[in-house]
């Protein structure tokens, strides 16, 4: 069952079996998709989704499980607010991961450092600088969602017709920020539990809310265990500084481990590139390579299954022909 936000309110709709079976997992409607639907025939019955409009952007991750499959977390997002709390939640590594995914999606990332009120003001510049360094090309905003300080800096991203998604760990203050932007307490804050107790799973719930100014806000609390999906270009974009230096390495396929003439290692030695940033870059690249391997295995298995089906079909056909 899908819940659609239509011009005249919310509509419950189903995806007809024909559409569901034809669609690859990444083609199924996701939060943020625009669809054409046929209204319900009778009261109490659901509407039917007839068509999914082409997506402008898509934020994907690899699904959990043995077979690598693309899972679309949100579609048509213009801007993603990466919300991190300055109360110990801020983590450069996680930030770089989010940014790689976001650049890959086609959306624009904005780094939101929340809970500024909990930080000794003297320590703020260091966090801002660290975020800036980890997020070249992204706007970094420090704010206090709870009190509203600094929130106006987000206004340019919230024009009518724009779609914004929020990512970040639970407790970072996403619901508080949404409420602040909405000007009301629509989402319960601070009650997020991640337990085995199903009844307490409030985090799997996805929300799409419309702001008074006309922008759409997607809150996707499920993205914690991030797995990259095909984010090769996204990684290249978030680590543009490293890749620029890497272009000077003697060997084109330099792994920046201990090859001679490695410009990246030299930059680290000379203090031009933080070692931790290089570590994160190499770690993400390794994970990508691993994932691409899983994907190609999945593709091979699919091919094998397909040929098996064709062969048995041919056998059946021959048998029938011989019988006739
Ligand atoms: P979410 O899981 O990302 O949606 O996080 P919530 O919005 O539920 O916030 C988690 C907790 O952090 C709540 O207790 C909020 O009141 C608190 N919080 C959120 N923003 C701020 C802030 O700017 N300052 C302070 N001090 N606390 C905040
Ligand atoms: Zn190198």
CSV table of C-alpha atoms and ligand atoms in Angstrom, one decimal:
chain,number,residue,atom,x,y,z
A,1,UNK,CA,0.0,0.0,0.0
A,2,UNK,CA,1.3,3.4,-0.9
A,3,UNK,CA,0.2,6.7,0.7
A,4,UNK,CA,0.1,9.4,-1.9
A,5,UNK,CA,0.0,13.1,-1.2
A,6,UNK,CA,-2.5,14.4,-3.8
A,7,UNK,CA,-3.7,17.9,-4.4
A,8,UNK,CA,-6.9,17.2,-2.4
A,9,UNK,CA,-5.3,15.3,0.5
A,10,UNK,CA,-3.9,11.9,1.1
A,11,UNK,CA,-4.9,8.9,-1.1
A,12,UNK,CA,-4.2,5.3,-0.4
A,13,UNK,CA,-3.1,3.4,-3.5
A,14,UNK,CA,-1.9,0.0,-4.7
A,15,UNK,CA,0.5,-0.8,-7.4
A,16,UNK,CA,-1.1,-3.2,-9.8
A,17,UNK,CA,0.6,-6.6,-10.0
A,18,UNK,CA,1.5,-6.1,-13.7
A,19,UNK,CA,3.6,-3.0,-12.7
A,20,UNK,CA,5.0,-4.6,-9.7
A,21,UNK,CA,6.3,-7.7,-11.5
A,22,UNK,CA,7.8,-5.8,-14.4
A,23,UNK,CA,9.6,-3.4,-12.2
A,24,UNK,CA,13.2,-4.0,-11.1
A,25,UNK,CA,13.6,-3.3,-7.4
A,26,UNK,CA,15.0,0.2,-8.1
A,27,UNK,CA,12.0,1.0,-10.3
A,28,UNK,CA,9.4,0.5,-7.7
A,29,UNK,CA,7.8,3.8,-6.4
A,30,UNK,CA,9.9,5.2,-3.6
A,31,UNK,CA,9.3,8.1,-1.3
A,32,UNK,CA,9.5,11.3,-3.3
A,33,UNK,CA,8.4,9.8,-6.6
A,34,UNK,CA,5.7,11.5,-8.6
A,35,UNK,CA,3.0,9.1,-9.9
A,36,UNK,CA,-0.1,9.2,-12.0
A,37,UNK,CA,-3.0,7.3,-10.4
A,38,UNK,CA,-6.5,6.3,-11.1
A,39,UNK,CA,-8.9,7.3,-8.3
A,40,UNK,CA,-10.8,4.5,-6.4
A,41,UNK,CA,-13.8,3.1,-8.1
A,42,UNK,CA,-15.8,2.8,-4.9
A,43,UNK,CA,-15.4,4.3,-1.4
A,44,UNK,CA,-13.2,2.3,0.8
A,45,UNK,CA,-11.2,0.8,-2.0
A,46,UNK,CA,-7.7,1.9,-2.9
A,47,UNK,CA,-6.7,4.0,-5.9
A,48,UNK,CA,-4.3,2.5,-8.5
A,49,UNK,CA,-0.9,3.7,-9.4
A,50,UNK,CA,-0.8,3.8,-13.2
A,51,UNK,CA,2.6,5.3,-13.9
A,52,UNK,CA,5.8,6.5,-12.2
A,53,UNK,CA,7.2,9.6,-13.7
A,54,UNK,CA,10.9,9.7,-14.6
A,55,UNK,CA,13.1,10.7,-11.7
A,56,UNK,CA,15.4,13.7,-11.6
A,57,UNK,CA,17.6,12.3,-8.8
A,58,UNK,CA,17.6,9.1,-6.8
A,59,UNK,CA,19.3,8.4,-3.5
A,60,UNK,CA,20.2,4.8,-3.3
A,61,UNK,CA,21.8,2.3,-1.1
A,62,UNK,CA,22.7,-1.4,-1.4
A,63,UNK,CA,20.1,-3.5,0.2
A,64,UNK,CA,21.2,-5.6,3.1
A,65,UNK,CA,21.5,-9.3,2.5
A,66,UNK,CA,23.8,-11.5,0.4
A,67,UNK,CA,22.7,-10.4,-3.0
A,68,UNK,CA,23.5,-6.8,-3.8
A,69,UNK,CA,20.5,-4.9,-5.0
A,70,UNK,CA,19.8,-1.3,-5.4
A,71,UNK,CA,17.3,0.1,-3.0
A,72,UNK,CA,16.0,3.6,-3.7
A,73,UNK,CA,15.8,5.5,-0.4
A,74,UNK,CA,14.3,8.7,-1.8
A,75,UNK,CA,13.6,10.0,-5.3
A,76,UNK,CA,13.6,13.5,-6.8
A,77,UNK,CA,15.4,15.1,-3.9
A,78,UNK,CA,17.0,18.5,-4.6
A,79,UNK,CA,18.8,19.0,-1.4
A,80,UNK,CA,19.9,16.7,1.4
A,81,UNK,CA,20.4,18.0,4.9
A,82,UNK,CA,23.0,15.9,6.6
A,83,UNK,CA,22.2,16.5,10.2
A,84,UNK,CA,24.8,15.8,12.8
A,85,UNK,CA,24.6,16.7,16.5
A,86,UNK,CA,27.5,18.6,18.0
A,87,UNK,CA,26.9,16.5,21.2
A,88,UNK,CA,29.3,13.8,20.2
A,89,UNK,CA,27.4,12.6,17.1
A,90,UNK,CA,29.6,14.5,14.6
A,91,UNK,CA,31.8,12.1,12.8
A,92,UNK,CA,33.9,12.9,9.7
A,93,UNK,CA,33.8,9.4,8.4
A,94,UNK,CA,30.1,9.1,8.5
A,95,UNK,CA,29.8,12.5,6.9
A,96,UNK,CA,32.0,11.5,4.0
A,97,UNK,CA,29.9,8.4,3.4
A,98,UNK,CA,26.7,10.4,3.3
A,99,UNK,CA,28.3,12.9,1.0
A,100,UNK,CA,29.4,10.3,-1.5
A,101,UNK,CA,25.9,8.9,-1.6
A,102,UNK,CA,24.4,12.3,-2.0
A,103,UNK,CA,26.7,13.5,-4.8
A,104,UNK,CA,26.0,10.3,-6.6
A,105,UNK,CA,22.2,10.8,-6.3
A,106,UNK,CA,22.3,14.1,-8.2
A,107,UNK,CA,21.1,16.1,-5.1
A,108,UNK,CA,23.0,18.9,-3.4
A,109,UNK,CA,24.3,18.2,0.1
A,110,UNK,CA,24.1,20.7,3.0
A,111,UNK,CA,25.9,19.8,6.2
A,112,UNK,CA,23.8,20.8,9.2
A,113,UNK,CA,25.7,20.8,12.5
A,114,UNK,CA,22.9,20.9,15.1
A,115,UNK,CA,22.9,21.5,18.9
A,116,UNK,CA,25.2,24.4,18.8
A,117,UNK,CA,23.8,25.4,22.1
A,118,UNK,CA,25.5,22.4,23.8
A,119,UNK,CA,28.9,23.4,22.5
A,120,UNK,CA,31.4,25.7,24.2
A,121,UNK,CA,31.4,28.5,21.5
A,122,UNK,CA,35.2,28.4,21.4
A,123,UNK,CA,35.1,24.9,20.0
A,124,UNK,CA,32.7,25.7,17.1
A,125,UNK,CA,35.2,26.9,14.6
A,126,UNK,CA,37.1,23.6,14.8
A,127,UNK,CA,34.0,21.6,14.0
A,128,UNK,CA,33.1,23.9,11.1
A,129,UNK,CA,36.6,23.7,9.7
A,130,UNK,CA,36.5,19.9,9.9
A,131,UNK,CA,33.2,19.7,8.2
A,132,UNK,CA,34.3,22.1,5.5
A,133,UNK,CA,37.4,20.0,4.9
A,134,UNK,CA,35.4,16.8,4.7
A,135,UNK,CA,32.7,18.4,2.5
A,136,UNK,CA,34.3,20.4,-0.3
A,137,UNK,CA,31.6,22.0,-2.4
A,138,UNK,CA,28.9,21.7,0.3
A,139,UNK,CA,27.4,24.4,2.4
A,140,UNK,CA,28.1,23.9,6.1
A,141,UNK,CA,25.5,25.4,8.5
A,142,UNK,CA,25.7,25.5,12.3
A,143,UNK,CA,22.4,25.8,14.1
A,144,UNK,CA,20.3,25.1,17.2
A,145,UNK,CA,17.1,23.4,15.9
A,146,UNK,CA,15.6,23.4,19.4
A,147,UNK,CA,15.7,27.2,19.7
A,148,UNK,CA,15.6,28.1,16.0
A,149,UNK,CA,19.0,29.8,16.0
A,150,UNK,CA,20.6,29.7,12.5
A,151,UNK,CA,17.7,27.9,10.9
A,152,UNK,CA,17.1,30.8,8.5
A,153,UNK,CA,20.3,29.8,6.8
A,154,UNK,CA,18.4,26.8,5.3
A,155,UNK,CA,15.7,29.0,3.7
A,156,UNK,CA,17.3,29.1,0.2
A,157,UNK,CA,16.8,25.4,0.0
A,158,UNK,CA,13.2,25.5,1.0
A,159,UNK,CA,11.5,27.3,-1.9
A,160,UNK,CA,8.1,26.1,-3.1
A,161,UNK,CA,8.4,23.0,-5.3
A,162,UNK,CA,11.8,21.9,-3.9
A,163,UNK,CA,12.2,18.6,-2.2
A,164,UNK,CA,14.6,18.2,0.8
A,165,UNK,CA,15.6,15.0,2.5
A,166,UNK,CA,17.1,14.7,5.9
A,167,UNK,CA,19.6,12.1,6.8
A,168,UNK,CA,21.6,11.5,10.0
A,169,UNK,CA,21.7,9.2,12.9
A,170,UNK,CA,18.7,9.0,15.2
A,171,UNK,CA,19.0,11.6,18.0
A,172,UNK,CA,20.8,14.1,15.7
A,173,UNK,CA,17.7,16.4,15.8
A,174,UNK,CA,16.0,15.8,12.5
A,175,UNK,CA,12.5,15.7,13.9
A,176,UNK,CA,13.2,18.8,16.0
A,177,UNK,CA,14.4,20.6,12.9
A,178,UNK,CA,11.4,19.5,10.9
A,179,UNK,CA,9.1,20.7,13.6
A,180,UNK,CA,10.9,24.0,13.7
A,181,UNK,CA,10.6,24.4,9.9
A,182,UNK,CA,6.9,23.4,10.1
A,183,UNK,CA,6.3,25.7,13.0
A,184,UNK,CA,4.4,23.0,14.9
A,185,UNK,CA,4.9,19.7,16.7
A,186,UNK,CA,3.9,17.3,14.0
A,187,UNK,CA,6.6,14.7,14.7
A,188,UNK,CA,7.3,13.2,18.1
A,189,UNK,CA,10.8,13.9,19.0
A,190,UNK,CA,13.2,12.1,21.3
A,191,UNK,CA,11.2,8.9,21.5
A,192,UNK,CA,13.2,7.0,18.9
A,193,UNK,CA,14.1,3.5,19.9
A,194,UNK,CA,16.0,1.0,17.9
A,195,UNK,CA,15.2,-2.2,19.7
A,196,UNK,CA,14.3,-5.7,18.8
A,197,UNK,CA,10.9,-5.0,20.2
A,198,UNK,CA,8.9,-4.4,17.1
A,199,UNK,CA,6.3,-2.4,18.8
A,200,UNK,CA,8.9,0.3,19.5
A,201,UNK,CA,10.2,0.6,16.0
A,202,UNK,CA,9.3,4.1,15.3
A,203,UNK,CA,12.3,4.6,13.1
A,204,UNK,CA,11.2,2.5,10.1
A,205,UNK,CA,8.4,4.9,9.5
A,206,UNK,CA,9.0,7.3,6.6
A,207,UNK,CA,7.5,10.7,6.4
A,208,UNK,CA,6.9,13.2,3.7
A,209,UNK,CA,5.7,16.5,4.9
A,210,UNK,CA,4.8,19.7,3.2
A,211,UNK,CA,6.1,22.9,4.6
A,212,UNK,CA,4.0,26.1,4.8
A,213,UNK,CA,6.2,27.6,2.1
A,214,UNK,CA,5.5,24.8,-0.3
A,215,UNK,CA,8.7,22.8,-0.1
A,216,UNK,CA,8.5,19.0,0.5
A,217,UNK,CA,10.5,17.5,3.3
A,218,UNK,CA,11.5,13.8,3.4
A,219,UNK,CA,12.6,12.4,6.8
A,220,UNK,CA,14.3,9.1,6.3
A,221,UNK,CA,15.4,7.8,9.7
A,222,UNK,CA,16.2,4.4,8.4
A,223,UNK,CA,19.5,5.3,6.9
A,224,UNK,CA,22.0,4.4,9.6
A,225,UNK,CA,23.8,1.4,8.4
A,226,UNK,CA,24.9,2.9,5.2
A,227,UNK,CA,26.1,0.8,2.3
A,228,UNK,CA,27.3,2.5,-0.8
A,229,UNK,CA,25.6,1.8,-4.0
A,230,UNK,CA,27.7,2.4,-7.1
A,231,UNK,CA,28.9,5.6,-5.6
A,232,UNK,CA,32.2,5.7,-7.6
A,233,UNK,CA,31.5,9.1,-8.9
A,234,UNK,CA,30.1,10.3,-5.6
A,235,UNK,CA,33.3,9.2,-3.9
A,236,UNK,CA,35.4,10.9,-6.5
A,237,UNK,CA,33.4,14.1,-6.0
A,238,UNK,CA,33.6,14.1,-2.2
A,239,UNK,CA,37.3,13.4,-2.4
A,240,UNK,CA,38.1,15.7,-5.2
A,241,UNK,CA,41.1,17.0,-3.3
A,242,UNK,CA,42.6,13.5,-2.9
A,243,UNK,CA,41.9,12.6,-6.5
A,244,UNK,CA,43.6,15.8,-7.7
A,245,UNK,CA,46.7,14.9,-5.8
A,246,UNK,CA,46.5,11.3,-7.0
A,247,UNK,CA,46.6,12.6,-10.6
A,248,UNK,CA,50.3,13.4,-9.9
A,249,UNK,CA,51.2,9.8,-8.8
A,250,UNK,CA,53.8,8.2,-10.9
A,251,UNK,CA,51.6,5.1,-11.7
A,252,UNK,CA,48.1,5.6,-13.0
A,253,UNK,CA,46.8,2.7,-11.0
A,254,UNK,CA,48.6,3.7,-7.8
A,255,UNK,CA,46.9,2.4,-4.7
A,256,UNK,CA,48.6,5.0,-2.5
A,257,UNK,CA,50.0,2.3,-0.3
A,258,UNK,CA,53.7,2.3,-0.7
A,259,UNK,CA,54.3,2.7,-4.4
A,260,UNK,CA,57.3,4.8,-5.4
A,261,UNK,CA,56.4,8.3,-6.7
A,262,UNK,CA,53.1,8.3,-4.8
A,263,UNK,CA,52.0,12.0,-4.6
A,264,UNK,CA,49.2,11.2,-2.1
A,265,UNK,CA,51.6,9.7,0.4
A,266,UNK,CA,53.9,12.6,-0.1
A,267,UNK,CA,51.1,15.1,0.6
A,268,UNK,CA,50.3,13.2,3.8
A,269,UNK,CA,54.0,13.3,4.8
A,270,UNK,CA,54.2,17.0,4.1
A,271,UNK,CA,51.1,17.7,6.0
A,272,UNK,CA,49.1,18.9,3.0
A,273,UNK,CA,46.5,16.1,3.4
A,274,UNK,CA,45.2,14.7,6.7
A,275,UNK,CA,46.1,11.0,7.0
A,276,UNK,CA,42.6,10.3,8.4
A,277,UNK,CA,41.1,11.7,5.2
A,278,UNK,CA,43.2,9.4,3.1
A,279,UNK,CA,42.2,6.4,5.3
A,280,UNK,CA,38.6,7.2,4.8
A,281,UNK,CA,39.0,7.5,1.1
A,282,UNK,CA,40.9,4.2,0.8
A,283,UNK,CA,38.3,2.5,3.0
A,284,UNK,CA,35.4,3.7,0.9
A,285,UNK,CA,37.1,2.6,-2.3
A,286,UNK,CA,37.7,-0.8,-0.9
A,287,UNK,CA,34.1,-1.1,0.1
A,288,UNK,CA,33.0,-0.1,-3.4
A,289,UNK,CA,35.2,-2.6,-5.0
A,290,UNK,CA,33.8,-5.3,-2.7
A,291,UNK,CA,30.3,-4.2,-3.5
A,292,UNK,CA,30.9,-4.2,-7.3
A,293,UNK,CA,32.1,-7.7,-7.0
A,294,UNK,CA,28.9,-8.8,-5.2
A,295,UNK,CA,26.9,-7.0,-7.9
A,296,UNK,CA,28.7,-8.8,-10.7
A,297,UNK,CA,28.1,-12.1,-8.9
A,298,UNK,CA,24.5,-11.3,-8.6
A,299,UNK,CA,24.4,-10.4,-12.3
A,300,UNK,CA,26.1,-13.7,-13.2
A,301,UNK,CA,23.6,-15.7,-11.2
A,302,UNK,CA,20.7,-13.9,-12.9
A,303,UNK,CA,22.2,-14.7,-16.3
A,304,UNK,CA,22.7,-18.4,-15.3
A,305,UNK,CA,19.1,-18.6,-14.2
A,306,UNK,CA,17.9,-17.0,-17.4
A,307,UNK,CA,19.8,-19.5,-19.6
A,308,UNK,CA,18.7,-22.4,-17.5
A,309,UNK,CA,15.1,-21.3,-18.1
A,310,UNK,CA,15.7,-20.9,-21.9
A,311,UNK,CA,17.3,-24.4,-22.1
A,312,UNK,CA,14.5,-26.1,-20.3
A,313,UNK,CA,12.0,-24.3,-22.5
A,314,UNK,CA,13.9,-25.4,-25.6
A,315,UNK,CA,13.9,-29.0,-24.3
A,316,UNK,CA,10.2,-28.9,-23.7
A,317,UNK,CA,9.6,-27.4,-27.2
A,318,UNK,CA,11.7,-30.2,-28.8
A,319,UNK,CA,9.9,-32.9,-26.9
A,320,UNK,CA,6.5,-31.5,-28.0
A,321,UNK,CA,7.7,-31.3,-31.6
A,322,UNK,CA,9.0,-34.8,-31.6
A,323,UNK,CA,5.7,-36.0,-30.2
A,324,UNK,CA,3.6,-34.3,-32.8
B,1,LIG,P1,16.0,12.6,15.4
B,1,LIG,O1,16.1,11.2,15.8
B,1,LIG,O2,17.2,13.0,14.5
B,1,LIG,O3,14.7,13.0,14.8
B,1,LIG,O4,16.2,13.5,16.7
B,1,LIG,P2,15.1,14.3,17.6
B,1,LIG,O5,14.7,15.5,16.8
B,1,LIG,O6,14.1,13.4,18.1
B,1,LIG,O7,16.1,14.9,18.7
B,1,LIG,C1,16.7,14.0,19.7
B,1,LIG,C2,16.9,14.8,21.0
B,1,LIG,O8,17.8,15.9,20.8
B,1,LIG,C3,15.7,15.4,21.5
B,1,LIG,O9,15.7,15.2,22.9
B,1,LIG,C4,15.7,16.8,21.2
B,1,LIG,O10,15.1,17.6,22.1
B,1,LIG,C5,17.2,17.1,21.2
B,1,LIG,N1,17.6,18.2,20.4
B,1,LIG,C6,17.3,18.4,19.1
B,1,LIG,N2,17.8,19.6,18.6
B,1,LIG,C7,18.5,20.1,19.6
B,1,LIG,C8,19.3,21.3,19.8
B,1,LIG,O11,19.4,22.1,18.9
B,1,LIG,N3,19.8,21.6,21.0
B,1,LIG,C9,19.6,20.7,22.1
B,1,LIG,N4,20.2,21.0,23.2
B,1,LIG,N5,18.9,19.6,21.9
B,1,LIG,C10,18.4,19.3,20.8
B,2,LIG,ZN1,49.6,7.3,-5.2
